[in-house]
Amino acid sequence: MEFHVKSGTPEKQRTACLVVGVFLSRKLTEPARPIDKAAGGLLSNILRKGDLEGKAGQTLLLHTAPNLLCERILLVGCGKERKFDDTQFARVVDAATRALGKTGVTEFVSYLTELEVKGRDIGWKIAKAAEVTENAVYEFNQLKSKKDKDKKIIRKVTLSVPSRSDLTIGEHAVRIGQSIAKGMTLARNLGNLPGNICTPTYLANTAKKFDQEYGTKTKVLDESAMQKLGMGALLSVSRGSRQPARLIVCEYHGGNQDDAPVALVGKGLTFDAGGISIKPATAMDEMKYDMCGGASVLGAIKAIAEMKLPINVVGIIPSSENLPDGDANKPGDIVTSMAGITIEILNTDAEGRLILCDALSYAESFKPVVVVDIATLTGACVVALGDQASGLLGNSDGLCKELFNAGKISNDRAWQLPLWDGYQKQLDSNFADIANIGGRGAGTITAACFLSRFTKKMKWAHLDIAGTAWKTGKEKGATGRPVALLTHFLIHRCNGYKPAENT
Ligand code: BES
Ligand code: MN
Ligand code: ZN
């Protein structure tokens, strides 16, 4: 999809479709007025007849419009004007694109970006519109044998800005939104691929392809290399699987040579059956999504590489399957991690922290300014926060605040949970340094407590994306979260990244 920004009067646009908003109840938005006037009151007549109330997400496609150069007009309900905020804006842009996706339209001009959104500027609106539009047309059908060849696809989208002086910022914003969308699409594709295709080796090959495209440096550690480093926790998980484990290390150098990198560590468990502590059969297919943390790291690297962000980032993805097997971990087994901490595995289904702890120890060797891990780590996080916010915990309040703010600005929210010392004793073990589970209470927190034992020397935060990385039910599919959050977090760390320097 191609994006353009333009400033100009709506009634003069020559396009297959003009997209304009209608607030509740039946109130034309500002850009719709000149269109209405030029077309002799066409829009207000239609609203008066009651065909569109203006509820958020409602759409109505018009084919005839006198005195205008556009072939169609799409009216989009925007809900209450007073409540038109980030979430509402994203929802309306999504609804408009989906409605147009069902028509023959291959190109359109949208005036939704000229609507006032509480507390957001034109740059934000353009970036968000580009991101949402691209995501709204996303489909995962690469594994269906029958493809709809005649389907018309939207190729070109023009987003309008109020004045010519907004064009520079608009073009910069398009680039941000589109880069994020590309990263999200990659994360969604990797997530939606089944476990028999998206294996640890497949993830590693995906990262390696970045090297030619973006000039990143990817190194893939195999099991013997990990053995040499003493990664006994990670390797204990992959012992139960026929797919060899991989530790994927992808370095992006956009900043100064000697700037310490931001480390992003993503759980890349390509299928989690639970191991000997096997999961129930219901919805077990969804455990193909247990690599979404790793996918979001690759997605974020893709996004920042697309926009050539001046920052150094190292993505580290421990990748394995977790299956029952004669050689798999058994409850009660004790393994030694790379950090030397011994771990009693009381539940083999708490495997994410086992692969992450060794990856976090490995991250230390890069002397990162900060390290953020991203993982579909606990079912408890789905209970606590549902699908609205990712869980956020860490040992640095400053870093947690940065991530919280990045979640707010990107509408890809995270919510902090406490990591008080009092929770740590839940990990006490009678036979090893620590246990890999912490009992019934506060499952998301005790999982983070476990990781905190391996990150004491770094500024570290953890995002539990168990509830946000994919949708269940009828709309089952990966969401691409939290690529937007991570990308905004990295953008924010580059104070020097301004539109003028990039155009
Ligand atoms: N990958 C799962 C977490 C998960 C479960 C995410 C359901 C999304 C939906 C993780 O490996 C796991 O199994 N965690 C256990 C930990 C428990 C044994 C302490 C869990 O949450 O049940
Ligand atoms: Mn598990
Ligand atoms: Zn898991």
Coordinates of C-alpha atoms and ligand atoms in Angstrom, one line a residue:
M1 CA 0.0 0.0 0.0
E2 CA 1.2 3.4 -1.0
F3 CA 0.6 6.5 1.2
H4 CA 0.5 10.2 0.3
V5 CA -0.3 13.3 2.2
K6 CA -2.0 16.2 0.6
S7 CA -3.7 19.5 1.5
G8 CA -6.6 20.7 -0.6
T9 CA -10.3 21.3 -0.6
P10 CA -12.3 18.1 -0.4
E11 CA -14.9 18.9 -3.1
K12 CA -12.2 19.3 -5.7
Q13 CA -10.6 15.9 -5.3
R14 CA -10.5 13.6 -8.3
T15 CA -10.6 10.1 -6.7
A16 CA -12.4 6.8 -6.6
C17 CA -13.6 7.6 -3.2
L18 CA -13.7 10.5 -0.7
V19 CA -13.9 9.4 3.0
V20 CA -15.5 11.9 5.4
G21 CA -16.9 11.6 8.9
V22 CA -20.3 12.1 10.5
F23 CA -20.6 12.7 14.2
L24 CA -23.5 11.5 16.3
S25 CA -26.3 12.5 15.8
R26 CA -26.3 13.1 12.0
K27 CA -23.8 15.9 12.2
L28 CA -21.5 16.5 9.3
T29 CA -17.8 16.9 10.2
E30 CA -16.0 20.1 9.0
P31 CA -14.5 18.6 5.8
A32 CA -17.9 17.1 4.8
R33 CA -19.5 20.6 4.7
P34 CA -17.9 21.9 1.5
I35 CA -18.7 18.6 -0.2
D36 CA -22.3 18.8 0.9
K37 CA -22.5 22.4 -0.4
A38 CA -20.9 21.6 -3.8
A39 CA -23.3 18.7 -4.2
G40 CA -26.4 20.7 -3.5
G41 CA -27.1 19.4 0.0
L42 CA -26.7 15.7 -1.0
L43 CA -25.2 14.6 2.3
S44 CA -27.4 16.6 4.6
N45 CA -30.5 15.2 2.7
I46 CA -29.3 11.6 3.3
L47 CA -28.6 12.2 6.9
R48 CA -32.1 13.8 7.3
K49 CA -33.6 10.6 5.9
G50 CA -32.0 8.7 8.7
D51 CA -29.7 6.4 6.7
L52 CA -26.7 7.1 9.0
E53 CA -26.9 8.0 12.6
G54 CA -23.1 8.6 13.0
K55 CA -22.4 5.9 15.5
A56 CA -18.7 5.0 15.6
G57 CA -17.8 2.6 12.9
Q58 CA -21.0 2.9 10.9
T59 CA -20.5 3.4 7.1
L60 CA -22.5 4.3 4.1
L61 CA -21.2 4.3 0.6
L62 CA -22.7 6.8 -2.0
H63 CA -22.2 6.3 -5.7
T64 CA -23.6 9.4 -7.2
A65 CA -22.6 12.9 -6.3
P66 CA -23.5 15.8 -8.6
N67 CA -20.8 18.5 -9.3
L68 CA -18.0 16.5 -7.7
L69 CA -14.9 14.9 -9.3
C70 CA -15.0 11.8 -7.0
E71 CA -16.6 8.6 -8.1
R72 CA -17.9 7.7 -4.6
I73 CA -18.2 9.1 -1.1
L74 CA -17.9 7.0 2.0
L75 CA -19.6 8.4 5.0
V76 CA -18.2 7.1 8.3
G77 CA -19.8 7.4 11.7
C78 CA -17.4 8.9 14.2
G79 CA -19.5 8.7 17.4
K80 CA -19.9 11.5 19.8
E81 CA -17.8 14.6 18.9
R82 CA -16.9 15.2 22.5
K83 CA -15.6 11.7 22.9
F84 CA -13.5 11.6 19.8
D85 CA -10.2 10.4 21.2
D86 CA -7.3 8.1 20.1
T87 CA -9.2 4.9 20.4
Q88 CA -12.2 6.2 18.6
F89 CA -10.0 7.6 15.8
A90 CA -8.3 4.3 15.3
R91 CA -11.7 2.5 15.3
V92 CA -13.2 4.8 12.7
V93 CA -10.2 4.6 10.4
D94 CA -10.3 0.8 10.7
A95 CA -14.0 0.7 9.9
A96 CA -13.7 2.9 6.9
T97 CA -10.9 0.8 5.4
R98 CA -12.7 -2.4 6.0
A99 CA -15.8 -1.1 4.3
L100 CA -13.8 0.0 1.3
G101 CA -12.0 -3.3 1.2
K102 CA -15.3 -4.9 0.3
T103 CA -15.8 -2.6 -2.7
G104 CA -14.0 -2.2 -6.0
V105 CA -12.1 0.8 -4.7
T106 CA -8.3 0.6 -5.2
E107 CA -7.5 4.2 -4.2
F108 CA -9.1 6.8 -1.9
V109 CA -8.6 10.2 -0.2
S110 CA -9.5 10.4 3.5
Y111 CA -10.4 13.5 5.4
L112 CA -10.7 11.7 8.7
T113 CA -7.2 12.9 9.5
E114 CA -8.4 16.5 9.7
L115 CA -10.8 15.7 12.6
E116 CA -9.7 17.0 15.9
V117 CA -8.5 14.2 18.2
K118 CA -8.2 15.1 21.9
G119 CA -4.6 15.9 22.8
R120 CA -3.1 14.6 19.5
D121 CA -1.5 16.6 16.7
I122 CA -1.5 16.1 12.9
G123 CA 1.6 14.0 13.0
W124 CA 0.1 11.6 15.4
K125 CA -3.1 11.3 13.3
I126 CA -1.3 10.7 10.1
A127 CA 1.0 8.1 11.6
K128 CA -1.9 6.3 13.3
A129 CA -4.0 6.4 10.2
A130 CA -1.3 4.9 8.0
E131 CA -0.7 2.1 10.6
V132 CA -4.4 1.3 11.1
T133 CA -5.2 1.4 7.4
E134 CA -2.5 -1.0 6.5
N135 CA -3.5 -3.3 9.4
A136 CA -7.2 -3.2 8.5
V137 CA -6.6 -4.9 5.1
Y138 CA -4.3 -7.6 6.6
E139 CA -5.4 -11.1 5.8
F140 CA -3.5 -14.3 6.4
N141 CA -4.3 -16.7 3.6
Q142 CA -0.9 -17.8 2.4
L143 CA -1.8 -21.4 3.5
K144 CA -5.2 -21.6 1.7
S145 CA -5.1 -23.4 -1.6
K146 CA -7.9 -21.3 -3.3
K147 CA -7.1 -17.7 -3.7
D148 CA -9.4 -15.0 -4.8
K149 CA -7.5 -13.7 -7.8
D150 CA -10.1 -11.1 -8.9
K151 CA -10.3 -9.4 -5.5
K152 CA -9.6 -5.6 -5.8
I153 CA -7.0 -4.4 -3.3
I154 CA -6.4 -0.9 -2.1
R155 CA -3.1 0.3 -3.5
K156 CA -3.0 4.0 -2.8
V157 CA -4.2 6.0 0.1
T158 CA -4.1 9.8 0.4
L159 CA -4.4 11.3 3.8
S160 CA -5.3 14.9 4.0
V161 CA -3.7 17.6 6.2
P162 CA -5.3 20.9 7.0
S163 CA -2.6 23.2 5.5
R164 CA 0.5 23.1 3.2
S165 CA 2.7 23.8 6.2
D166 CA 1.7 20.4 7.6
L167 CA 3.0 18.5 4.6
T168 CA 6.6 17.9 5.9
I169 CA 5.4 16.7 9.2
G170 CA 2.7 14.6 7.5
E171 CA 5.2 12.9 5.2
H172 CA 7.5 12.1 8.1
A173 CA 4.5 10.7 10.0
V174 CA 3.4 8.5 7.1
R175 CA 6.8 7.0 7.2
I176 CA 6.6 6.2 10.9
G177 CA 3.1 4.8 10.6
Q178 CA 3.9 2.7 7.6
S179 CA 7.1 1.4 9.1
I180 CA 5.2 0.3 12.3
A181 CA 2.6 -1.4 10.1
K182 CA 5.3 -3.3 8.2
G183 CA 6.8 -4.5 11.5
M184 CA 3.3 -5.4 12.8
T185 CA 2.6 -7.3 9.6
L186 CA 5.7 -9.4 10.0
A187 CA 4.9 -10.1 13.6
R188 CA 1.3 -11.1 12.7
N189 CA 2.5 -13.4 9.9
L190 CA 5.1 -15.1 12.1
G191 CA 2.5 -15.5 14.8
N192 CA -0.2 -16.9 12.6
L193 CA 2.1 -19.4 10.9
P194 CA 1.6 -22.9 12.5
G195 CA 4.2 -24.6 14.7
N196 CA 5.1 -27.1 12.0
I197 CA 6.2 -24.2 9.7
C198 CA 7.4 -21.5 12.1
T199 CA 10.1 -23.5 14.0
P200 CA 13.1 -22.1 15.8
T201 CA 15.1 -22.5 12.6
Y202 CA 12.4 -20.6 10.6
L203 CA 12.5 -17.7 13.0
A204 CA 16.3 -17.7 12.7
N205 CA 16.2 -17.6 8.9
T206 CA 13.7 -14.7 9.1
A207 CA 16.1 -12.7 11.2
K208 CA 19.0 -13.6 8.8
K209 CA 17.1 -12.2 5.9
F210 CA 17.2 -8.8 7.6
D211 CA 20.9 -8.7 7.0
Q212 CA 20.7 -8.3 3.2
E213 CA 17.6 -6.0 3.4
Y214 CA 18.6 -3.7 6.3
G215 CA 22.3 -4.3 6.9
T216 CA 21.7 -5.8 10.3
K217 CA 24.2 -8.4 11.8
T218 CA 22.5 -11.6 12.7
K219 CA 24.2 -14.4 14.6
V220 CA 22.4 -17.7 15.3
L221 CA 23.7 -19.9 18.2
D222 CA 23.0 -23.6 17.8
E223 CA 22.7 -26.0 20.7
S224 CA 26.4 -26.8 21.0
A225 CA 27.2 -23.1 21.1
M226 CA 24.6 -22.7 23.9
Q227 CA 26.1 -25.7 25.7
K228 CA 29.5 -24.0 25.7
L229 CA 27.9 -20.9 27.3
G230 CA 26.3 -23.1 30.0
M231 CA 22.7 -22.3 29.0
G232 CA 21.4 -25.3 31.0
A233 CA 17.9 -23.8 31.6
L234 CA 17.2 -23.0 27.9
L235 CA 18.6 -26.4 26.7
S236 CA 16.5 -28.3 29.2
V237 CA 13.4 -27.1 27.5
S238 CA 14.5 -28.1 24.0
R239 CA 15.6 -31.6 25.1
G240 CA 12.0 -32.6 24.8
S241 CA 11.7 -31.5 21.2
R242 CA 13.0 -32.8 17.9
Q243 CA 13.4 -29.3 16.6
P244 CA 16.8 -27.9 17.7
A245 CA 16.7 -24.8 19.8
R246 CA 18.2 -21.5 18.5
L247 CA 19.4 -18.3 20.1
I248 CA 18.9 -15.6 17.6
V249 CA 20.9 -12.4 18.0
C250 CA 20.2 -9.6 15.6
E251 CA 22.1 -6.4 15.8
Y252 CA 20.8 -3.1 14.3
H253 CA 23.4 -0.3 14.2
G254 CA 21.7 3.0 13.4
G255 CA 23.4 5.1 16.1
N256 CA 26.9 6.0 17.0
Q257 CA 29.5 3.3 16.8
D258 CA 30.1 3.2 20.6
D259 CA 26.6 3.9 21.9
A260 CA 25.4 1.1 24.2
P261 CA 22.5 -0.7 22.6
V262 CA 19.0 -1.2 23.8
A263 CA 18.5 -4.9 24.2
L264 CA 15.1 -6.5 23.3
V265 CA 14.7 -10.1 24.4
G266 CA 11.7 -11.9 23.0
K267 CA 10.3 -15.3 24.0
G268 CA 10.3 -17.4 20.8
L269 CA 8.6 -20.6 21.9
T270 CA 7.3 -21.9 18.6
F271 CA 4.9 -24.3 20.3
D272 CA 4.0 -24.8 23.9
A273 CA 2.3 -28.1 24.7
G274 CA 3.4 -27.7 28.4
G275 CA 5.8 -30.6 28.3
I276 CA 5.3 -33.4 30.9
S277 CA 3.0 -31.0 32.8
I278 CA 0.9 -31.1 29.6
K279 CA -1.8 -28.5 28.9
P280 CA -5.5 -29.5 28.4
A281 CA -6.5 -30.0 24.8
T282 CA -8.9 -27.0 24.6
A283 CA -7.4 -24.2 22.5
M284 CA -4.0 -25.7 22.6
D285 CA -3.6 -24.7 19.0
E286 CA -3.2 -21.2 20.2
M287 CA 0.1 -22.1 21.8
K288 CA 1.6 -21.6 18.4
Y289 CA 1.4 -17.9 19.4
D290 CA 3.9 -18.5 22.2
M291 CA 6.6 -17.0 20.0
C292 CA 4.9 -13.7 19.7
G293 CA 7.4 -11.9 22.0
G294 CA 10.2 -12.9 19.6
A295 CA 8.1 -11.9 16.6
S296 CA 7.5 -8.5 18.2
V297 CA 11.3 -8.0 18.5
L298 CA 11.8 -8.8 14.9
G299 CA 8.8 -6.6 14.0
A300 CA 10.2 -3.7 16.0
I301 CA 13.7 -4.1 14.4
K302 CA 12.0 -4.1 11.0
A303 CA 10.1 -0.9 11.8
I304 CA 13.2 1.0 13.0
A305 CA 15.3 -0.3 10.1
E306 CA 12.6 0.9 7.7
M307 CA 12.8 4.4 9.2
K308 CA 16.6 4.3 9.7
L309 CA 16.2 5.3 13.3
P310 CA 19.5 6.5 14.7
I311 CA 19.8 4.1 17.6
N312 CA 21.6 0.8 18.4
V313 CA 19.4 -2.2 19.2
V314 CA 20.2 -5.8 19.8
G315 CA 17.3 -8.3 19.5
I316 CA 17.8 -11.6 21.3
I317 CA 15.4 -14.4 20.8
P318 CA 15.6 -17.7 22.6
S319 CA 13.6 -20.1 20.5
S320 CA 12.5 -23.7 21.2
E321 CA 9.4 -25.9 21.4
N322 CA 8.1 -27.3 24.7
L323 CA 6.8 -30.8 24.2
P324 CA 6.4 -34.0 26.3
D325 CA 9.1 -36.6 25.4
G326 CA 11.1 -39.4 27.1
D327 CA 14.0 -36.9 27.3
A328 CA 11.9 -33.9 28.4
N329 CA 12.1 -32.0 31.7
K330 CA 10.4 -33.8 34.5
P331 CA 8.8 -32.1 37.5
G332 CA 11.5 -32.0 40.2
D333 CA 14.4 -31.9 37.8
I334 CA 17.1 -29.4 38.7
V335 CA 19.0 -27.5 36.0
T336 CA 21.8 -25.0 36.1
S337 CA 21.4 -21.7 34.3
M338 CA 24.1 -19.7 32.5
A339 CA 24.2 -17.4 35.5
G340 CA 25.0 -20.4 37.7
I341 CA 21.7 -20.2 39.6
T342 CA 20.2 -23.6 40.0
I343 CA 16.5 -24.0 39.2
E344 CA 14.0 -26.7 40.4
I345 CA 11.5 -27.3 37.6
L346 CA 8.3 -27.9 39.5
N347 CA 6.1 -27.4 36.5
T348 CA 7.5 -28.0 33.0
D349 CA 4.8 -25.6 31.6
A350 CA 6.6 -22.7 33.2
E351 CA 9.2 -22.9 30.4
G352 CA 9.2 -19.4 29.1
R353 CA 11.2 -18.1 32.1
L354 CA 13.7 -21.0 31.6
I355 CA 14.6 -20.0 28.1
L356 CA 14.4 -16.2 28.9
C357 CA 16.7 -16.4 31.9
D358 CA 19.6 -17.6 29.9
A359 CA 18.9 -15.1 27.1
L360 CA 18.8 -12.3 29.6
S361 CA 22.2 -13.5 31.0
Y362 CA 23.5 -13.5 27.4
A363 CA 22.1 -9.9 26.9
E364 CA 24.3 -8.7 29.8
S365 CA 27.4 -9.2 27.6
F366 CA 26.2 -6.4 25.3
K367 CA 26.3 -4.0 28.2
P368 CA 22.9 -2.6 27.2
V369 CA 21.7 0.8 28.4
V370 CA 18.4 -0.9 29.2
V371 CA 17.0 -4.4 28.5
V372 CA 13.3 -5.1 27.8
D373 CA 11.9 -8.6 27.5
I374 CA 8.7 -9.4 25.8
A375 CA 6.9 -12.7 26.4
T376 CA 3.6 -14.5 26.3
L377 CA 4.6 -15.6 29.8
T378 CA 1.5 -16.2 32.0
G379 CA -2.1 -17.1 31.7
A380 CA -2.5 -15.1 35.0
C381 CA -1.8 -11.9 33.0
V382 CA -4.8 -12.7 30.8
V383 CA -6.9 -13.0 34.0
A384 CA -5.5 -9.7 35.4
L385 CA -5.6 -7.4 32.4
G386 CA -7.5 -9.2 29.6
D387 CA -6.8 -8.1 26.1
Q388 CA -6.5 -4.4 26.8
A389 CA -3.1 -3.9 28.3
S390 CA 0.2 -5.8 28.4
G391 CA 1.6 -6.5 31.9
L392 CA 4.6 -4.3 32.7
L393 CA 7.1 -4.9 35.5
G394 CA 10.7 -4.0 36.1
N395 CA 13.5 -3.0 38.4
S396 CA 13.7 0.6 37.0
D397 CA 10.8 3.0 37.5
G398 CA 12.2 5.3 34.9
L399 CA 12.3 2.6 32.3
C400 CA 8.8 1.4 33.3
K401 CA 7.5 4.9 32.9
E402 CA 9.1 5.2 29.4
L403 CA 7.3 2.0 28.3
F404 CA 4.0 3.0 29.9
N405 CA 4.2 6.4 28.0
A406 CA 5.1 4.6 24.8
G407 CA 2.0 2.4 25.3
K408 CA -0.1 5.5 25.7
I409 CA 1.1 7.3 22.7
S410 CA 0.9 4.3 20.4
N411 CA -2.5 3.2 21.8
D412 CA -0.8 -0.2 22.5
R413 CA -1.1 0.1 26.2
A414 CA 0.8 -1.5 29.1
W415 CA -0.1 -1.4 32.8
Q416 CA 2.4 -1.7 35.6
L417 CA 2.2 -4.4 38.3
P418 CA 4.3 -4.3 41.4
L419 CA 7.5 -6.2 41.8
W420 CA 7.9 -5.9 45.6
D421 CA 10.5 -7.9 47.4
G422 CA 7.7 -9.6 49.4
Y423 CA 6.8 -11.7 46.4
Q424 CA 10.3 -13.1 45.9
K425 CA 9.9 -15.7 48.7
Q426 CA 7.3 -17.5 46.7
L427 CA 10.1 -18.8 44.5
D428 CA 12.0 -20.5 47.5
S429 CA 12.9 -24.1 46.7
N430 CA 13.9 -26.9 49.2
F431 CA 16.4 -28.3 46.8
A432 CA 17.7 -25.7 44.5
D433 CA 18.5 -21.9 44.5
I434 CA 15.0 -21.1 43.1
A435 CA 11.9 -22.9 41.9
N436 CA 10.4 -22.1 38.5
I437 CA 6.9 -21.5 39.8
G438 CA 5.6 -19.4 42.7
G439 CA 2.4 -21.0 43.8
R440 CA -1.2 -19.9 43.2
G441 CA -1.2 -16.1 43.9
A442 CA 0.2 -13.4 41.7
G443 CA 1.4 -15.6 38.8
T444 CA 2.4 -12.7 36.5
I445 CA 4.4 -11.1 39.3
T446 CA 6.2 -14.2 40.4
A447 CA 7.1 -15.0 36.8
A448 CA 8.7 -11.5 36.7
C449 CA 10.4 -12.1 40.1
F450 CA 12.0 -15.2 38.5
L451 CA 13.4 -13.0 35.6
S452 CA 14.5 -10.3 38.1
R453 CA 17.0 -12.8 39.6
F454 CA 18.9 -12.7 36.2
T455 CA 18.8 -9.0 35.5
K456 CA 20.2 -7.5 38.7
K457 CA 23.1 -5.8 36.9
M458 CA 20.9 -4.1 34.2
K459 CA 18.1 -1.7 34.0
W460 CA 15.4 -4.1 33.0
A461 CA 11.7 -4.2 32.3
H462 CA 9.4 -7.0 31.3
L463 CA 6.2 -7.0 29.1
D464 CA 3.8 -9.9 29.6
I465 CA 1.8 -10.0 26.3
A466 CA -0.1 -13.2 27.0
G467 CA -3.4 -11.3 26.7
T468 CA -2.5 -8.9 23.9
A469 CA -0.5 -10.7 21.3
W470 CA -3.4 -12.5 19.7
K471 CA -7.2 -12.7 19.6
T472 CA -9.1 -15.8 20.3
G473 CA -12.5 -16.9 19.1
K474 CA -14.0 -15.9 15.7
E475 CA -11.4 -13.3 15.0
K476 CA -8.6 -15.6 16.0
G477 CA -5.3 -14.1 14.8
A478 CA -2.1 -12.3 15.8
T479 CA -2.5 -8.6 16.6
G480 CA 1.1 -7.5 16.0
R481 CA 1.2 -6.1 19.6
P482 CA 3.4 -4.7 21.1
V483 CA 5.4 -3.7 18.0
A484 CA 3.9 -0.2 18.1
L485 CA 4.7 0.3 21.7
L486 CA 8.3 -0.9 21.3
T487 CA 8.8 1.3 18.2
H488 CA 7.5 4.4 19.9
F489 CA 9.7 3.6 22.9
L490 CA 12.7 3.5 20.6
I491 CA 11.7 6.6 18.7
H492 CA 11.4 8.5 22.0
R493 CA 14.9 7.4 22.9
C494 CA 16.2 9.2 19.8
N495 CA 15.7 12.9 20.7
G496 CA 17.4 13.8 17.5
Y497 CA 14.9 12.1 15.3
K498 CA 13.0 15.0 13.8
P499 CA 11.2 15.3 10.4
A500 CA 13.6 17.9 9.1
E501 CA 16.6 15.7 9.4
N502 CA 14.9 12.9 7.5
T503 CA 13.5 14.6 4.5
Ligands
BES1 N1 2.8 -19.7 27.3 C1 2.2 -20.0 28.5 C2 1.4 -18.8 29.0 C3 0.1 -18.6 28.4 C4 -1.0 -19.4 28.7 C5 -0.1 -17.5 27.6 C6 -2.2 -19.2 28.1 C7 -1.4 -17.3 27.0 C8 -2.4 -18.1 27.3 C9 3.3 -20.2 29.6 O1 4.4 -21.0 29.1 C10 2.7 -21.1 30.6 O2 2.3 -22.2 30.3 N2 2.6 -20.5 31.8 C11 2.0 -21.2 32.9 C12 2.8 -20.9 34.2 C13 2.4 -21.7 35.3 C14 2.7 -23.2 35.1 C15 3.1 -21.2 36.6 C16 0.6 -20.7 33.1 O3 0.4 -19.4 32.9 O4 -0.3 -21.5 33.3
MN2 MN 4.1 -23.1 29.2
ZN3 ZN 4.8 -20.8 27.1

